Coordinates of C-alpha atoms and ligand atoms in Angstrom, one line a residue:
X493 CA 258.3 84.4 -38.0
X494 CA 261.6 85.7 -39.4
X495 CA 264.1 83.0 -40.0
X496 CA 266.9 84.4 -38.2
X497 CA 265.1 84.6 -35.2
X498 CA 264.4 81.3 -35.4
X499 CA 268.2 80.5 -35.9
X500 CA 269.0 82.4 -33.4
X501 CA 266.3 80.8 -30.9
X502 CA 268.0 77.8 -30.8
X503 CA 271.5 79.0 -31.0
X504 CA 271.1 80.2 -27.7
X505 CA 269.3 76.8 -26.8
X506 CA 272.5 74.9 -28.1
X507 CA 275.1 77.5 -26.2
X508 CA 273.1 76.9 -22.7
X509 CA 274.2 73.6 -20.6
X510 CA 271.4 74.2 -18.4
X511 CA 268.0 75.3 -19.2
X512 CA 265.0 76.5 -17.0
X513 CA 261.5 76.5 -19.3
X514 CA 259.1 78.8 -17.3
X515 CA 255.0 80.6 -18.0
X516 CA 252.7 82.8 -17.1
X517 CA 251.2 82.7 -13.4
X518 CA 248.1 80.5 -13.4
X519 CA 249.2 78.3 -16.0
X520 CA 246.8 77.3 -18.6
X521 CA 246.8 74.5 -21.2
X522 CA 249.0 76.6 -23.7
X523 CA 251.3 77.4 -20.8
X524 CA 251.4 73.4 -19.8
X525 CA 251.1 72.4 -23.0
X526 CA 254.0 74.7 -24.7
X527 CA 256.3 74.2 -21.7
X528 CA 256.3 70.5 -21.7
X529 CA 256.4 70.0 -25.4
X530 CA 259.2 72.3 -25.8
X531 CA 260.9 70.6 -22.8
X532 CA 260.5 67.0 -24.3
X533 CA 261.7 68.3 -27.6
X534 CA 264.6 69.7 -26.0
X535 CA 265.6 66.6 -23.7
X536 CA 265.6 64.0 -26.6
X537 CA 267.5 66.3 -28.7
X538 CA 270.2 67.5 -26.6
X539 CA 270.2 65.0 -24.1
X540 CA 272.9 66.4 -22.7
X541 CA 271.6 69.3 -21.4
X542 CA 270.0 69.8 -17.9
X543 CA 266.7 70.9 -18.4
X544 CA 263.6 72.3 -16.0
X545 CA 260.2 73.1 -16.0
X546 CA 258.8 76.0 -13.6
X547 CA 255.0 76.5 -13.9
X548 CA 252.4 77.4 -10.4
X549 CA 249.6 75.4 -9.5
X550 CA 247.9 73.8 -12.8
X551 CA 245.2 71.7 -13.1
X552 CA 245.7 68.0 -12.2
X553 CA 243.8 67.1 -15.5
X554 CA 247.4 68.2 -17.2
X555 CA 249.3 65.1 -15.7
X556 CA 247.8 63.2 -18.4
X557 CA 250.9 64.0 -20.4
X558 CA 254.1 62.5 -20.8
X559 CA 257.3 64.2 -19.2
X560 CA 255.3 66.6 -17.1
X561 CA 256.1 64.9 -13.8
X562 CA 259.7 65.1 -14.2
X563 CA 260.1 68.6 -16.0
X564 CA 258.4 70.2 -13.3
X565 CA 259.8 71.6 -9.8
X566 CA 256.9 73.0 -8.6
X567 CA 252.6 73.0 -8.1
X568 CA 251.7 74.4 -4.8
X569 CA 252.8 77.8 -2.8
X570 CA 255.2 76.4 -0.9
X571 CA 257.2 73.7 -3.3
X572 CA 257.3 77.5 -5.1
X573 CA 258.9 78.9 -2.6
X574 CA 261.0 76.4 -2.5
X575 CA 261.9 75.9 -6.1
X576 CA 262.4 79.8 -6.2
X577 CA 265.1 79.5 -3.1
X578 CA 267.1 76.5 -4.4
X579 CA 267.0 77.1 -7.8
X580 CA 270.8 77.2 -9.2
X581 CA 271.3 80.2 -11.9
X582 CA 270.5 78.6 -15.0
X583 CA 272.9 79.7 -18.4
X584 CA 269.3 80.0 -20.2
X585 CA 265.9 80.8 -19.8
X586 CA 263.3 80.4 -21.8
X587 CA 260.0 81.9 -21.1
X588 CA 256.7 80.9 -23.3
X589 CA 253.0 82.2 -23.6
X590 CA 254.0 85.2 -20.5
X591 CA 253.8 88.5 -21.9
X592 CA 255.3 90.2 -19.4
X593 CA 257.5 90.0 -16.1
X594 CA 254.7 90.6 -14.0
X595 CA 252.4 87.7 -15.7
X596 CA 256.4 85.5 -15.2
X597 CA 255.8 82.8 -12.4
X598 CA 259.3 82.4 -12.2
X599 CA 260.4 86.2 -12.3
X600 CA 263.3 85.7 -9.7
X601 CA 264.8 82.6 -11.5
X602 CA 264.3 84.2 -14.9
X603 CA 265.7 87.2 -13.8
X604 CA 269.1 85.5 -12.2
X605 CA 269.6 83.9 -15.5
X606 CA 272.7 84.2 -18.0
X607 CA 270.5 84.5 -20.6
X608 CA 266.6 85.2 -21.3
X609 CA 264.9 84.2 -24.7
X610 CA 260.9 84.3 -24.7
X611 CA 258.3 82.9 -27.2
X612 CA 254.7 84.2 -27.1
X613 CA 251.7 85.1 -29.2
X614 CA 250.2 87.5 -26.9
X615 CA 250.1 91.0 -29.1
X616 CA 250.4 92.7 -25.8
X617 CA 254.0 91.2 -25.1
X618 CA 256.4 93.7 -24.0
X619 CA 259.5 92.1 -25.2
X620 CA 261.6 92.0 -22.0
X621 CA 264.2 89.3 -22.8
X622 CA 267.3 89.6 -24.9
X623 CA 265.8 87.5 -28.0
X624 CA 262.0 87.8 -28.6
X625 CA 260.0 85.7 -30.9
X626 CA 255.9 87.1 -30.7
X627 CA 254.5 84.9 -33.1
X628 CA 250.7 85.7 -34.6
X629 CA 249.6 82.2 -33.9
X630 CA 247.0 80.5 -32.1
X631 CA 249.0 79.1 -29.1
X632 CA 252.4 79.2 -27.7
X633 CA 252.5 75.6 -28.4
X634 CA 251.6 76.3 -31.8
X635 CA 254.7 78.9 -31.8
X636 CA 256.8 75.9 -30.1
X637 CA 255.6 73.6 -33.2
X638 CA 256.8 76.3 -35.5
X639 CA 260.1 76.1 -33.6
X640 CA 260.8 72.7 -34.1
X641 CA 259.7 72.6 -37.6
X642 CA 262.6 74.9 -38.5
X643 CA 264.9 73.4 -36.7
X644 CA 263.8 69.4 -38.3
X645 CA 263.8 71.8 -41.8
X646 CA 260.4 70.5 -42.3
X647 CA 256.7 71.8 -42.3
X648 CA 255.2 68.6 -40.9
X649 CA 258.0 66.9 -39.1
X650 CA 257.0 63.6 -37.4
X651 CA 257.6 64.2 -33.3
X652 CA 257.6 62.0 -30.5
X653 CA 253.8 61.3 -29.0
X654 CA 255.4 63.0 -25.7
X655 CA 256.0 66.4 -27.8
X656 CA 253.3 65.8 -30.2
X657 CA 250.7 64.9 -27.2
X658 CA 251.4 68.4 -25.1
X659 CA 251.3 70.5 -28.1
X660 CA 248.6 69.6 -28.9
X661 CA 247.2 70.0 -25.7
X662 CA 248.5 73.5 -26.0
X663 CA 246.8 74.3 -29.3
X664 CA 243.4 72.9 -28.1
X665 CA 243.1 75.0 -24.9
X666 CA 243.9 78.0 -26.5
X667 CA 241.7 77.6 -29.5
X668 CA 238.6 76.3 -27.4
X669 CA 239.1 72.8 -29.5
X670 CA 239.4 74.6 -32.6
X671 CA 236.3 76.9 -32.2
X672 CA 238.0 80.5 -31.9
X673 CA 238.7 83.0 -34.3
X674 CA 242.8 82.5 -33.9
X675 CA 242.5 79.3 -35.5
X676 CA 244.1 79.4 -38.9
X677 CA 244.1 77.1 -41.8
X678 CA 247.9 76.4 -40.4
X679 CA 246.3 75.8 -37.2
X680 CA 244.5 72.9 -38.6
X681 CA 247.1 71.6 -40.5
X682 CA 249.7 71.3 -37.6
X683 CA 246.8 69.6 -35.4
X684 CA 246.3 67.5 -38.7
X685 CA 250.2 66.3 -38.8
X686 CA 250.1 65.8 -34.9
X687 CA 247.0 63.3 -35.4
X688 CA 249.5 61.9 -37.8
X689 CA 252.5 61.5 -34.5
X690 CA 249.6 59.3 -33.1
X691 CA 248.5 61.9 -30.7
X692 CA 245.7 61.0 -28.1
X693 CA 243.1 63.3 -29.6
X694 CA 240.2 62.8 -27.7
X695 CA 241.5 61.4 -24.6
X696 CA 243.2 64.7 -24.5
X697 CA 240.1 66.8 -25.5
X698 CA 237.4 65.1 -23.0
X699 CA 240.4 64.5 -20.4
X700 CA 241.4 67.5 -20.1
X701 CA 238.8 70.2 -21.9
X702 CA 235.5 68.7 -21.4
X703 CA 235.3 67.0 -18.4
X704 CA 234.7 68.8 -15.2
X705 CA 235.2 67.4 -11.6
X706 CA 232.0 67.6 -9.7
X707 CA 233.4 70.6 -7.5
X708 CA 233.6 71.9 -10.8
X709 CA 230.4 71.9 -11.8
X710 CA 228.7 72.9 -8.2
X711 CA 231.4 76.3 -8.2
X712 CA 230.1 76.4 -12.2
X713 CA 226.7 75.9 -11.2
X714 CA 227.1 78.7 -8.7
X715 CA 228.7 81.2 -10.4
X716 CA 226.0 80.8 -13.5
X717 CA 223.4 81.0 -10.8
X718 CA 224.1 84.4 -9.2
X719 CA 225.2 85.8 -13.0
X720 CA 223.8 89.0 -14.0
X721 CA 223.5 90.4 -17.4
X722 CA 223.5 94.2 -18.8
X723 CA 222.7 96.0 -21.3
X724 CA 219.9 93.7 -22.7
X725 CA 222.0 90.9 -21.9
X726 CA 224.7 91.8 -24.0
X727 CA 227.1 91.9 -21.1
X728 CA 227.0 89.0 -18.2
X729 CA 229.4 88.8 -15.3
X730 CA 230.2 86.2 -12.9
X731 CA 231.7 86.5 -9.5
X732 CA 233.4 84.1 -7.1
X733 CA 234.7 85.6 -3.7
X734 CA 237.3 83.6 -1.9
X735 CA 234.8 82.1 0.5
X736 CA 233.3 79.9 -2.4
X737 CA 236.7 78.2 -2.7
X738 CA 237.0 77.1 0.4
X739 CA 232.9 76.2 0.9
X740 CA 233.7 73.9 -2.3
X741 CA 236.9 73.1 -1.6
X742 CA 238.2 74.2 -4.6
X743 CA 241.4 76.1 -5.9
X744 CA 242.3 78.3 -9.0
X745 CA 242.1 75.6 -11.6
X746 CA 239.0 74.6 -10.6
X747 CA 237.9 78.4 -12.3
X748 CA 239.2 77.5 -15.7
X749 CA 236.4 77.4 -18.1
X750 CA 233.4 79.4 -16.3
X751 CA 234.2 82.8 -18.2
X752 CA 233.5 80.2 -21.5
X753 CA 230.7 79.2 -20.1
X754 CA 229.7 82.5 -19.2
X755 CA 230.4 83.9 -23.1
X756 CA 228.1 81.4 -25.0
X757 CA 225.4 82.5 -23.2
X758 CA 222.8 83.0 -26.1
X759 CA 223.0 87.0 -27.0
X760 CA 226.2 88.2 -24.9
X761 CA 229.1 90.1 -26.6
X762 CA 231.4 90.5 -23.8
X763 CA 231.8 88.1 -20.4
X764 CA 233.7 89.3 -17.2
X765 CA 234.8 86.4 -14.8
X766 CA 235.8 87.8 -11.4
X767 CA 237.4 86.2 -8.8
X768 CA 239.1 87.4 -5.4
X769 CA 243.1 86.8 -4.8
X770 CA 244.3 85.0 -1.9
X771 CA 244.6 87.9 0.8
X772 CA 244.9 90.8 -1.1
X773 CA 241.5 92.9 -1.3
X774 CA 241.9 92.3 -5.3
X775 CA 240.2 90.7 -7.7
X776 CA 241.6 89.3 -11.2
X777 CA 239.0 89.8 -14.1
X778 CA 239.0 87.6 -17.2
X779 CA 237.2 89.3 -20.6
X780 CA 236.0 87.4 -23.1
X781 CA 234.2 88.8 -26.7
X782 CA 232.7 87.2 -29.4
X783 CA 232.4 89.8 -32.5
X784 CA 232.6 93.4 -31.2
X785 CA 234.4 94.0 -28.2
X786 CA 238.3 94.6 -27.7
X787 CA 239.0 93.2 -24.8
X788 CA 242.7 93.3 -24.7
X789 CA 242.6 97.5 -25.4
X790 CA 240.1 97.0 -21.7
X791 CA 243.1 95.0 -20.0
X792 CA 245.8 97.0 -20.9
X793 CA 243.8 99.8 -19.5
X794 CA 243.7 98.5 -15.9
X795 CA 247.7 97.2 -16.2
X796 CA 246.5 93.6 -17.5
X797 CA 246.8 92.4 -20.9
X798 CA 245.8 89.3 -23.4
X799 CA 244.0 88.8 -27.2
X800 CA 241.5 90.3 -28.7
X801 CA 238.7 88.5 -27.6
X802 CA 240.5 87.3 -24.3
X803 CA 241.8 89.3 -21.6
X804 CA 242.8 89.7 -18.4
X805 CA 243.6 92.0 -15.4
X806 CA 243.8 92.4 -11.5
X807 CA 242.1 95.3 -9.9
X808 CA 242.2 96.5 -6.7
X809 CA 239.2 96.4 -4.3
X810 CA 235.6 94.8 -4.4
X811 CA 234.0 93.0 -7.3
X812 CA 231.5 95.5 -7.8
X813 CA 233.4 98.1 -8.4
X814 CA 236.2 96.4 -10.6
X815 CA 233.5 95.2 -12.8
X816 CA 231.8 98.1 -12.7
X817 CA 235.1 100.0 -14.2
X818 CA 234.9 97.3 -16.9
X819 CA 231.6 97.0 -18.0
X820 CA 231.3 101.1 -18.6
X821 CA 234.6 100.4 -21.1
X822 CA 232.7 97.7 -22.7
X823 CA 229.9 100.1 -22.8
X824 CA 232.2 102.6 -24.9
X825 CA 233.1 99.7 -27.7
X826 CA 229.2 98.1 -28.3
Ligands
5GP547 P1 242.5 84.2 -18.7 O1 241.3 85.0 -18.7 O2 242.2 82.8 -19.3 O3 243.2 84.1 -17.4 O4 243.5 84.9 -19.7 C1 243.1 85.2 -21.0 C2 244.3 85.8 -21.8 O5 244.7 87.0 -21.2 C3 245.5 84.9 -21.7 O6 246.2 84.9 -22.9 C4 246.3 85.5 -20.5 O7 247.7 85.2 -20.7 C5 246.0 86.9 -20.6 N1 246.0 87.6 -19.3 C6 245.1 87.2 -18.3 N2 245.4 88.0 -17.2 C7 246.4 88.8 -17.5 C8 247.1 89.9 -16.8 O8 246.8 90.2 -15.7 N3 248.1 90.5 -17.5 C9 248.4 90.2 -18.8 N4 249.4 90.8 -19.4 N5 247.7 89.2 -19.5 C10 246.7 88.5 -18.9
MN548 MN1 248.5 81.1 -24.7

């Protein structure tokens, strides 16, 4: 990442009293992760700045680290409604691993804000605030680490186990505990110094990658159990319609991980998760590829977006047809 970016990055950090941090809807370990590392970098350094989290509904695994129950307004529908109505207009806000305003939980508070700054590492990001840093790295948090290396003037600096604890958490869930092809030799050398700021390592892998909940594992179990595979099982989908949330009592979170689980299924390419949205007659698709298939150019395609071998999209009516729209583009690509 350029330098002066960077510079300029925090410049408008240090010209903002008050500072809303916001991600993606649905927010993942990188979006937790990136948001509350940047946000406990930010509130030891400039402690006299006001600063807030906004991220939706996250998994409850995630309040394992430090700082996350006081940066954050908001996890259910209606605290976001709320946070959305009494939000004050903030002088900055920063937006992190969202690559665009659709994907932006927080549109309406990003958008009332006196300025907007955004760090990603989507490829797909469609620079839509005034200063954009798209860094090629695995992780936002691993862009957030990169951020606060230049500003310490250091490669490895040492960091607080509060900031060193979420982005690593960040880095982790983004790179499938350092199993995917985005991680880099930099990667492993920024997890390396983070070991080294006495970061929980695998209290934060097992707590919060590895371990399931038992309605976890039954909506797992169930999705794995009705899977079906194409093109000599090359392909395998999964589906879960909104009735399986509420016979599990499960929510959203509690879908993280199945399109994995889906992908390592001995000779697939190319996995499609599919579940239904609350009350709309849509259903959001997550890709995932392992050597061949492009799933971000698939995304884009149906107004979604994402990484190479990780995608996403909504599309309108039933499963069967949404996945049937996919699978004939991941027919195209094999
Ligand atoms: P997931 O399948 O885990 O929800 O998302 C995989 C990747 O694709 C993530 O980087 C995520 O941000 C991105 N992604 C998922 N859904 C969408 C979408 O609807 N639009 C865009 N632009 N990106 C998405
Ligand atoms: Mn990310």
């Amino acid at each position: 990442m350029e330098k002066q970016l960077m510079s300029q990055f925090w410049h408008a950090i240090e010209s903002a009293k008050t500072i809303a941090i916001g991600g993606h809807k649905k927010p993942d370990g990188d979006c937790v992760g990136s948001s509350i590392g940047l946000y406990n970098y930010i509130t030891e350094n400039y402690p006299d700045k006001e600063v807030k989290c906004y991220l939706g509904e996250y998994a409850k695994e995630f309040e394992i680290l430090e700082g996350l129950a006081n940066a954050c307004t908001c996890v259910d529908e209606k605290s976001f409604k709320e946070a959305i109505h009494s939000a004050p207009t903030y002088d900055l806000f920063i937006a992190l691993d969202t690559s665009n305003t659709e994907r932006l939980e927080f549109f309406k508070i990003f958008e009332a804000a006196r300025d907007k700054i955004l760090a990603d590492h989507h490829i797909t990001n469609e620079r839509y605030a005034r200063l954009n840093l798209v860094f090629e790295s695995s992780s936002a948090a691993e862009a957030c680490y990169d951020l606060i290396a230049f500003r310490e003037d250091k490669e490895f600096p040492l960091l607080s186990k509060p900031v060193a604890d979420a982005i690593y958490l960040g880095i982790i869930h983004d790179t499938g505990v350092f199993k995917h092809s985005n991680t880099t030799r930099h990667t492993m050398e920024i997890a390396g110094a983070l070991l080294e700021c006495g970061v929980s390592s695998s209290k934060m892998i097992d707590g919060t990658f590895y371990h399931k909940t038992y309605t976890q594992n039954l909506i797992l179990a169930r999705v794995l159990l009705e899977s079906e595979l194409y093109f000599d099982g090359k392909v395998i989908t999964g589906v879960v319609p909104r009735e399986y949330l509420d016979l599990y009592n499960a929510s959203k979170p509690d879908l993280e991980g199945i399109v994995d689980q889906l992908r390592i299924t001995e000779g697939v390419e190319a996995a499609i998760f599919a579940y239904e949205t609350e009350g709309e007659g849509n259903y959001k698709y997550s890709m995932r590829s392992n050597d061949i298939v492009d799933v971000s150019k698939i995304a884009v395609k149906f107004g979604g977006g994402g990484h190479v071998r990780a995608a996403g999209c909504t599309i309108e009516g039933s499963a069967k047809e949404g996945l049937a729209l996919l699978i004939d583009e991941i027919k195209k690509q094999l």
